[in-house]
Coordinates of C-alpha atoms and ligand atoms in Angstrom, one line a residue:
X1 CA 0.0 0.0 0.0
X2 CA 1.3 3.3 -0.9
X3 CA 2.5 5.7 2.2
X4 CA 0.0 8.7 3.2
X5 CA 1.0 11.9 2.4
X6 CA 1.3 13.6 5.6
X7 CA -0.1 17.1 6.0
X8 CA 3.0 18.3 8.0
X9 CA 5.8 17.0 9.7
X10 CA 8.7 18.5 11.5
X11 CA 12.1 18.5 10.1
X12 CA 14.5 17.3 13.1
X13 CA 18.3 17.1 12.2
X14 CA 20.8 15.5 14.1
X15 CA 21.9 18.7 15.2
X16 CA 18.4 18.9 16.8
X17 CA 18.4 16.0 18.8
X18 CA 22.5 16.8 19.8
X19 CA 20.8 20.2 21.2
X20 CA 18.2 18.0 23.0
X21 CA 20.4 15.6 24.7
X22 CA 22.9 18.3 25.8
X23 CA 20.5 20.1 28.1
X24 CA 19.1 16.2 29.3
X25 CA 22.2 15.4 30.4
X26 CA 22.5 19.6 32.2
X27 CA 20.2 18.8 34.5
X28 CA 18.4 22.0 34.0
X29 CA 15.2 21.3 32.4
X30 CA 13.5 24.9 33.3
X31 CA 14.3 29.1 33.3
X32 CA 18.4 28.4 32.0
X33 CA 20.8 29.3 29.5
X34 CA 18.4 27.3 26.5
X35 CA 15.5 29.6 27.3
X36 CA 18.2 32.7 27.4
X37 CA 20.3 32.2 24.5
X38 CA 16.8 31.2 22.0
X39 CA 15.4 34.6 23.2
X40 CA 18.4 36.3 22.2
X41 CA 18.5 34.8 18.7
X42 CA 14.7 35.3 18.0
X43 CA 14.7 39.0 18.9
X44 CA 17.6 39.3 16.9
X45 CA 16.0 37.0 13.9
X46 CA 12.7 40.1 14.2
X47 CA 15.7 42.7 14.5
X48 CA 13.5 44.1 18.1
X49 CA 15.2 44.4 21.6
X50 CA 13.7 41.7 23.4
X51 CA 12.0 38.0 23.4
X52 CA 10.4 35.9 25.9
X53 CA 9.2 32.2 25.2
X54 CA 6.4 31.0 26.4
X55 CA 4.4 27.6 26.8
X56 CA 2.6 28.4 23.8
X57 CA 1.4 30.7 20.9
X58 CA -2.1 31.0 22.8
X59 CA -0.5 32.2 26.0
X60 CA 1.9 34.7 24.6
X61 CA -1.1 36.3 22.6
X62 CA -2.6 36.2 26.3
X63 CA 0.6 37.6 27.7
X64 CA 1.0 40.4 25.4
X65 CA -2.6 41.9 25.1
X66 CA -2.6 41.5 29.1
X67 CA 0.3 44.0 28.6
X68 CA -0.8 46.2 26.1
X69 CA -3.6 47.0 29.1
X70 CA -6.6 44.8 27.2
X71 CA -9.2 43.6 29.7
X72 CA -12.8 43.2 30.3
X73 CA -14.9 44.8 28.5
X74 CA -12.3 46.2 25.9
X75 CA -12.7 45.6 22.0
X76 CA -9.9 44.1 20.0
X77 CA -10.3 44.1 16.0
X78 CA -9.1 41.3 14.2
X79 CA -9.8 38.3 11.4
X80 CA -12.3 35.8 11.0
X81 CA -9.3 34.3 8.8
X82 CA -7.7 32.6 11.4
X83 CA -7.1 30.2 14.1
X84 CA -9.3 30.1 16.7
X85 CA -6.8 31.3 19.3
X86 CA -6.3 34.4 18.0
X87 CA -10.0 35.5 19.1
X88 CA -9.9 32.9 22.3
X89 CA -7.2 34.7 24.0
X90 CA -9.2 37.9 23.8
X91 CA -12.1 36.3 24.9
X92 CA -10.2 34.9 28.1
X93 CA -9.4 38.8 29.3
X94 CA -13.0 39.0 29.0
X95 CA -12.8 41.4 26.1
X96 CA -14.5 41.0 22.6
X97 CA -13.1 39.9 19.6
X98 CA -14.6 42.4 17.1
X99 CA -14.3 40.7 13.7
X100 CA -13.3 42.9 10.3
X101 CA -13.3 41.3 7.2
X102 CA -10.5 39.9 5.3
X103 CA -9.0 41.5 1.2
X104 CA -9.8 38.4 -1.1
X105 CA -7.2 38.5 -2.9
X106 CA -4.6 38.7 0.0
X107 CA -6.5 36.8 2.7
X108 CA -5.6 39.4 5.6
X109 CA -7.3 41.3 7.2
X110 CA -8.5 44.6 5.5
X111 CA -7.3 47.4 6.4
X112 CA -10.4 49.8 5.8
X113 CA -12.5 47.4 7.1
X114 CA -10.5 48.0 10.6
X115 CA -11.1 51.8 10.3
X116 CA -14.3 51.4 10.1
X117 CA -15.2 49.0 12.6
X118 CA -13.1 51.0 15.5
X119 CA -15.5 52.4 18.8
X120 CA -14.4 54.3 21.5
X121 CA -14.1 50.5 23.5
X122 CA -11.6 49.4 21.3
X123 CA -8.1 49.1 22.9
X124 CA -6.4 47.0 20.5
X125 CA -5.5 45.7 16.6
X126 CA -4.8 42.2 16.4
X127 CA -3.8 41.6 12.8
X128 CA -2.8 38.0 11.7
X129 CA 0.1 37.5 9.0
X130 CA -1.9 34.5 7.8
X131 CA 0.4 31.6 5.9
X132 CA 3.1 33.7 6.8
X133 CA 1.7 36.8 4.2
X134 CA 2.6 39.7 6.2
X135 CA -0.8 42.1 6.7
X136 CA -1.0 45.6 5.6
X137 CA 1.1 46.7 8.5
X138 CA 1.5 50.4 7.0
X139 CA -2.1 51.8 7.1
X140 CA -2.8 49.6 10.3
X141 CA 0.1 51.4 11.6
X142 CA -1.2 54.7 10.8
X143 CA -4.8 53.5 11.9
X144 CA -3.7 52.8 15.3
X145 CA -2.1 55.8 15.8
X146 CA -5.1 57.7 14.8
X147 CA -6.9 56.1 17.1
X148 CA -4.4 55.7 19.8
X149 CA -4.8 52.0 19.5
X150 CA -1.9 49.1 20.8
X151 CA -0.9 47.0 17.9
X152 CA -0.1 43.0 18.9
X153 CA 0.4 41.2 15.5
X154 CA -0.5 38.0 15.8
X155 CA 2.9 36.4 13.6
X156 CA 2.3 32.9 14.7
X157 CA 2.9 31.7 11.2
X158 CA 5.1 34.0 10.0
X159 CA 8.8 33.7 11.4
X160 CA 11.4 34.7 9.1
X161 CA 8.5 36.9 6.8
X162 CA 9.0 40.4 5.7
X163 CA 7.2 43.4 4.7
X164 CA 8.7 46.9 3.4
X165 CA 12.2 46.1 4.9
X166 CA 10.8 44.8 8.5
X167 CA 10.5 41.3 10.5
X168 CA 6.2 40.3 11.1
X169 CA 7.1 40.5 14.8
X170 CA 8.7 44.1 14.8
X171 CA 6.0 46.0 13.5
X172 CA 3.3 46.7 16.7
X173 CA 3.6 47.1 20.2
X174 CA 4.0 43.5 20.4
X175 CA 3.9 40.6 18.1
X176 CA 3.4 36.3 19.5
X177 CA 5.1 33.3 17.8
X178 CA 4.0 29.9 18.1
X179 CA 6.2 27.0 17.5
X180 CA 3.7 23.8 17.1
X181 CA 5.4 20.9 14.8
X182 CA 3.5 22.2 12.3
X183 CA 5.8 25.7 11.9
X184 CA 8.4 26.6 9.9
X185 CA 10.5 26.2 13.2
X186 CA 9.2 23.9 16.0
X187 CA 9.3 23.5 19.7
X188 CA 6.9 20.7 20.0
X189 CA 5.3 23.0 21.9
X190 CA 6.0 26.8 22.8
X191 CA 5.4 30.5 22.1
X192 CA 7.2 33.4 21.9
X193 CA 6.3 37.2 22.8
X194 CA 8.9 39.8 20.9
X195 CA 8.7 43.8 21.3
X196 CA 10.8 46.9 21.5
X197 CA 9.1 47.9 24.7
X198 CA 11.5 47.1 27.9
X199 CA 7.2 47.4 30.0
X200 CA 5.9 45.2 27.6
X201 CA 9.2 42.5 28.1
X202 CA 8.9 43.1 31.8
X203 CA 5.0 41.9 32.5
X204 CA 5.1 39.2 30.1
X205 CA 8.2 37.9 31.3
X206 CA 7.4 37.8 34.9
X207 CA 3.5 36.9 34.1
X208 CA 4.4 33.7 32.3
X209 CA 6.1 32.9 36.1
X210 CA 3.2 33.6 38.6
X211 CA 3.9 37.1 38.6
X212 CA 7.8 37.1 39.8
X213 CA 11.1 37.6 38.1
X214 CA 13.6 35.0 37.9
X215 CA 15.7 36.0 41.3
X216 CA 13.0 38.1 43.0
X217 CA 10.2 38.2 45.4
X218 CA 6.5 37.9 43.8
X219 CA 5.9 41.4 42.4
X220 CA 2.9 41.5 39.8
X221 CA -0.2 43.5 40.8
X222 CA -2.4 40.8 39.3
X223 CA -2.6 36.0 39.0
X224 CA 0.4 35.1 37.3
X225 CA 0.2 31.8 34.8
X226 CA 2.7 29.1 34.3
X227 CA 3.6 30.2 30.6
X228 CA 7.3 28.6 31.1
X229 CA 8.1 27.1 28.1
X230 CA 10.9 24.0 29.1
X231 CA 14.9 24.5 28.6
X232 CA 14.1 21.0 26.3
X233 CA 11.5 23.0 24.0
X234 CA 13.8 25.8 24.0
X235 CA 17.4 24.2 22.7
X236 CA 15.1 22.4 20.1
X237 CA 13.9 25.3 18.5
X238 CA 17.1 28.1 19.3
X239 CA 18.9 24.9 17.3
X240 CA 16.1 25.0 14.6
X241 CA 16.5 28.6 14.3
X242 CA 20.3 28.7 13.2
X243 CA 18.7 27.7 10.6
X244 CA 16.1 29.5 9.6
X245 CA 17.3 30.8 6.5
X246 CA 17.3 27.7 4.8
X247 CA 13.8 26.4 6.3
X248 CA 12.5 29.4 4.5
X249 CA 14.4 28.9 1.5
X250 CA 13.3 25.0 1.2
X251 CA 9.7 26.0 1.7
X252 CA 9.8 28.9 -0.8
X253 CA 11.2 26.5 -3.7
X254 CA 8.4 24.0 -2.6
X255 CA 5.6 26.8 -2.8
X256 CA 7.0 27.4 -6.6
X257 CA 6.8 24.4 -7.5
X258 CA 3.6 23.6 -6.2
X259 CA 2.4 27.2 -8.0
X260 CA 4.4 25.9 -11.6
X261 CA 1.9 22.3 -11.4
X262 CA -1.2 23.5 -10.4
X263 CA -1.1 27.0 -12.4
X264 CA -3.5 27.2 -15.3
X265 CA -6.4 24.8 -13.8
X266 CA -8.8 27.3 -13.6
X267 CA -11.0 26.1 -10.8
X268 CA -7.5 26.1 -8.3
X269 CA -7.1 29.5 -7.3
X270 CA -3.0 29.1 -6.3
X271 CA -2.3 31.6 -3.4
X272 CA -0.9 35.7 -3.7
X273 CA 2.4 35.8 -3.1
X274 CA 3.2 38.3 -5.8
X275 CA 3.6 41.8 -4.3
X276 CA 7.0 43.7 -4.4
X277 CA 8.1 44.3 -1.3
X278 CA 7.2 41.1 1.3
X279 CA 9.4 38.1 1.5
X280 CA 7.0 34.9 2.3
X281 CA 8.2 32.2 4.9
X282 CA 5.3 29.8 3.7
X283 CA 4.0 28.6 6.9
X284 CA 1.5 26.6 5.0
X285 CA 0.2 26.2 1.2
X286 CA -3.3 27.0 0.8
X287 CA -5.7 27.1 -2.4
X288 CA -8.9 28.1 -3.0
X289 CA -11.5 26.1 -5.3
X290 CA -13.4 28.5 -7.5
X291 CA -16.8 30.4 -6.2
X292 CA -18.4 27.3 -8.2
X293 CA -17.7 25.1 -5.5
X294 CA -19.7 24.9 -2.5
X295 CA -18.7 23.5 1.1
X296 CA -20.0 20.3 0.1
X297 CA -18.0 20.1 -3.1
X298 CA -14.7 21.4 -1.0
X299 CA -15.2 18.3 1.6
X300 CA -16.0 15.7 -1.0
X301 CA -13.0 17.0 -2.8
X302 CA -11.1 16.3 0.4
X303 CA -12.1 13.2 1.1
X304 CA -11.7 11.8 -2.1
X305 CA -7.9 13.4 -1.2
X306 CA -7.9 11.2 1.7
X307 CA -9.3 7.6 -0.1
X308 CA -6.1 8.5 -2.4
X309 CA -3.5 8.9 0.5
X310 CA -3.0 12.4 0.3
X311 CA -3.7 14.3 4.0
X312 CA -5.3 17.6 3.6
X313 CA -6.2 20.5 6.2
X314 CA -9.0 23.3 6.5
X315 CA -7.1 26.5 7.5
X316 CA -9.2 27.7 8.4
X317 CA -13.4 28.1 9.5
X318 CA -14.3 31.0 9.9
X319 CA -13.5 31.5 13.6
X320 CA -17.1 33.1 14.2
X321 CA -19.1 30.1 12.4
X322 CA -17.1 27.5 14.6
X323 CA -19.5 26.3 18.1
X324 CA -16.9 28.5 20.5
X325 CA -18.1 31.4 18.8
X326 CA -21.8 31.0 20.7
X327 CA -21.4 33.0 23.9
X328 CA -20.0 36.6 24.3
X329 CA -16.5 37.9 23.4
X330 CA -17.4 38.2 19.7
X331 CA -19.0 39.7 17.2
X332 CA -18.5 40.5 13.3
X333 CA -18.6 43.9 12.3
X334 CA -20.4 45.0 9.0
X335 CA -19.8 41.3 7.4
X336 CA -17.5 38.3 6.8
X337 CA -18.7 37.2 3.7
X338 CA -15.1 37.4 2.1
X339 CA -13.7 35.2 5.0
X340 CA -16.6 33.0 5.0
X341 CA -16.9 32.7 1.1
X342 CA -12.4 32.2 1.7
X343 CA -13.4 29.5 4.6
X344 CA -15.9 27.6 2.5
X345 CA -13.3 26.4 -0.4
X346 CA -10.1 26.5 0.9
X347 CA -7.4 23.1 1.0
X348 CA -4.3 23.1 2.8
X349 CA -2.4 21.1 1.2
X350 CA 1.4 18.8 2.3
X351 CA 3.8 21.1 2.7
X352 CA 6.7 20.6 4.9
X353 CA 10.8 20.7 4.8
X354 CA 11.0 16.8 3.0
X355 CA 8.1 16.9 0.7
X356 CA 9.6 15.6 -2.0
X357 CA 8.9 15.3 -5.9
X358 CA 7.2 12.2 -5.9
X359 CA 4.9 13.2 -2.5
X360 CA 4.1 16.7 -4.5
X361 CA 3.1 14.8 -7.8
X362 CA 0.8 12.4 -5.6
X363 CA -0.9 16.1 -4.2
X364 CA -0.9 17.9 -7.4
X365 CA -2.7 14.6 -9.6
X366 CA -4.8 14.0 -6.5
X367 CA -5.8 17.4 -6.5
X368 CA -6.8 18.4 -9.9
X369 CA -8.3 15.0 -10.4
X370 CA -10.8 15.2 -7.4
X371 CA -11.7 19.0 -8.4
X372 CA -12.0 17.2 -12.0
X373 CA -14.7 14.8 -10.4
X374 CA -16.4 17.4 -8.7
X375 CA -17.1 19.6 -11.5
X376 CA -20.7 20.6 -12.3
X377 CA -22.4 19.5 -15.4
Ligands
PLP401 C1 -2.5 32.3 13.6 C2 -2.3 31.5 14.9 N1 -2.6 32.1 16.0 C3 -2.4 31.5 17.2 C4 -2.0 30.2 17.2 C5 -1.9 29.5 18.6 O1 -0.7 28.9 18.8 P1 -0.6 27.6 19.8 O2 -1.3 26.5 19.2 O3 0.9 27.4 20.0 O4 -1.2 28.0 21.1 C6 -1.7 29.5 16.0 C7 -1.2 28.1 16.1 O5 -1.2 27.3 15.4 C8 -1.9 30.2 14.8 O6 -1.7 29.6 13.6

């Protein structure tokens, strides 16, 4: 029987493990010189003064609006075009997740769309660089500043992506990482929280400990969490990291190749990767099926995916269609048909460091022949 293609999978070189084993056989398995020296090299990977790693992307989105002052009763704007945990952890401070529609063509949020949807409760923009596209970071720059609004992007998928000369992760007040296997570099588990601003570095490092610095007496006005993310997680990915450059560069080459065998089917809209002035890490590779397709088409095209060996993903349901999204913390503002029309037909499909020719041709004939089979009369 042939082998599944696997959706993801982590790439873990010798290197890795060596990095592993070293801190093992330390002794020190929490708050040492692996946590250190990875929060170093990502804050100087985003080019901003300081890092701090966390159990997981979730809790350093937690950590860093907790910092930018967002609490109950506040507004936050950001996508229905994402992961659930982007609008969870503003839900959890007991603010609301105010929802502005996504640019169709560029699958981020929309710019205008936050302009218009800011009140005088909103406190924060929470833009997503989703698959590692970085958002429109200049107008929701100047946006924010109109409004005297904190900025936390949400780069979670997008470590090692650029927009107009700057890192996703330099460009707010404060910008989360995660590092699940699934990421261009991995943890296992983990997070990171990045920013320029020495307050912002402060509460999130000494939140993530039960509110107390490493060394000193419990100081934090407010509950602490256990955010610690383990000296193993961290010498896994600061080893990962050294080699980030050529993570992104494998994962580039695989994006064009998948572009070059599945351009020119018309009802396989390839993703936008095409303006000037970003530089795409490629957390994942997404298409959409033409508006032709419904939902039902879309899942029968993935499961006949599946009969054929070939694992596929839904990044990602519209957050405020999913069953979490019953209860308060979150509302849409205006409309979400772009994210929900986006949500209905998209397929995530392999993509990871060793997908290799023979895997990609498996994806690519899969693909177009199960759209093939799907068409309408
Ligand atoms: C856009 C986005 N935000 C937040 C998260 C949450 O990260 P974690 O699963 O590490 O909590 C993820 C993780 O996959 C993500 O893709």
């Amino acid at each position: 029987m042939t082998e599944v293609v696997p959706l993801a999978r982590p790439s873990i070189t010798q290197e890795d493990r060596e990095a592993v084993m070293r801190v093992l056989t330390s002794g020190r398995l929490s708050g040492g010189p692996s946590t250190l020296g990875f929060e170093r090299r990502l804050a100087s990977a985003c080019g901003v003064a300081g890092a701090v790693a966390v159990s997981s992307g979730t809790a350093g989105l937690m950590l860093a609006l907790q910092a930018c002052e967002v609490g109950p009763g506040d507004e936050v704007i950001t996508t229905p075009f994402t992961f659930v945990a982007t609008a969870s952890a503003i839900r959890h401070l007991g603010a609301t997740a105010v929802l502005a529609d996504i640019d169709p063509v560029s699958w981020n949020i929309d710019p205008a769309r936050i302009a218009a949807a800011v009140t005088r409760r909103t406190r924060a923009v929470l833009p997503v660089h989703v698959f590692g596209r970085p958002a429109e970071m200049t107008p929701i720059r100047e946006i924010a500043r109109a409004h005297d609004l904190r900025i936390v992007e949400d780069a979670c998928e997008a470590l090692g992506s650029h927009i107009g000369g700057m890192a996703c992760g330099s460009m707010g007040d404060a910008a989360v990482f995660g590092f699940y296997p699934n990421k261009v570099v991995t943890s296992g588990e983990g997070g990171a929280v990045t920013s320029n601003d020495p307050a912002i570095l402060e509460w999130c490092r000494r939140q993530r400990n039960h509110g107390r610095l490493p060394g000193s007496a419990y100081g934090s006005p407010v509950p602490g969490h256990n955010f610690r993310i383990s000296e193993l997680q961290a010498a896994l990915a600061a080893s990962q990291l050294r080699r980030l450059p050529s993570l992104i560069r494998r994962r580039q080459r695989l994006a064009s190749e998948y572009d070059r065998r599945l351009s020119g089917h018309e009802e396989i809209v390839l993703p936008d990767a095409e303006q000037n002035d970003m530089t795409m890490a490629w957390f994942a590779y997404v298409v959409r099926l033409a508006d032709r397709f419904d939902v039902q088409a879309r899942d029968r095209v993935r499961a006949r995916m599946s009969d054929l060996g070939v694992e596929t993903g839904h990044y990602f349901p519209a957050v405020h269609r999913l069953p979490s999204a019953d209860g308060p913390g979150m509302r849409v503002h205006d409309s979400a048909a772009h994210a929900e029309a986006l949500s209905d037909r998209v397929i995530a499909l392999p993509f990871f460091h060793d997908l290799d020719g023979d895997q990609m041709d498996r994806v690519c004939e899969a693909l177009i022949s199960c759209v093939g089979r799907q068409r309408p009369a």
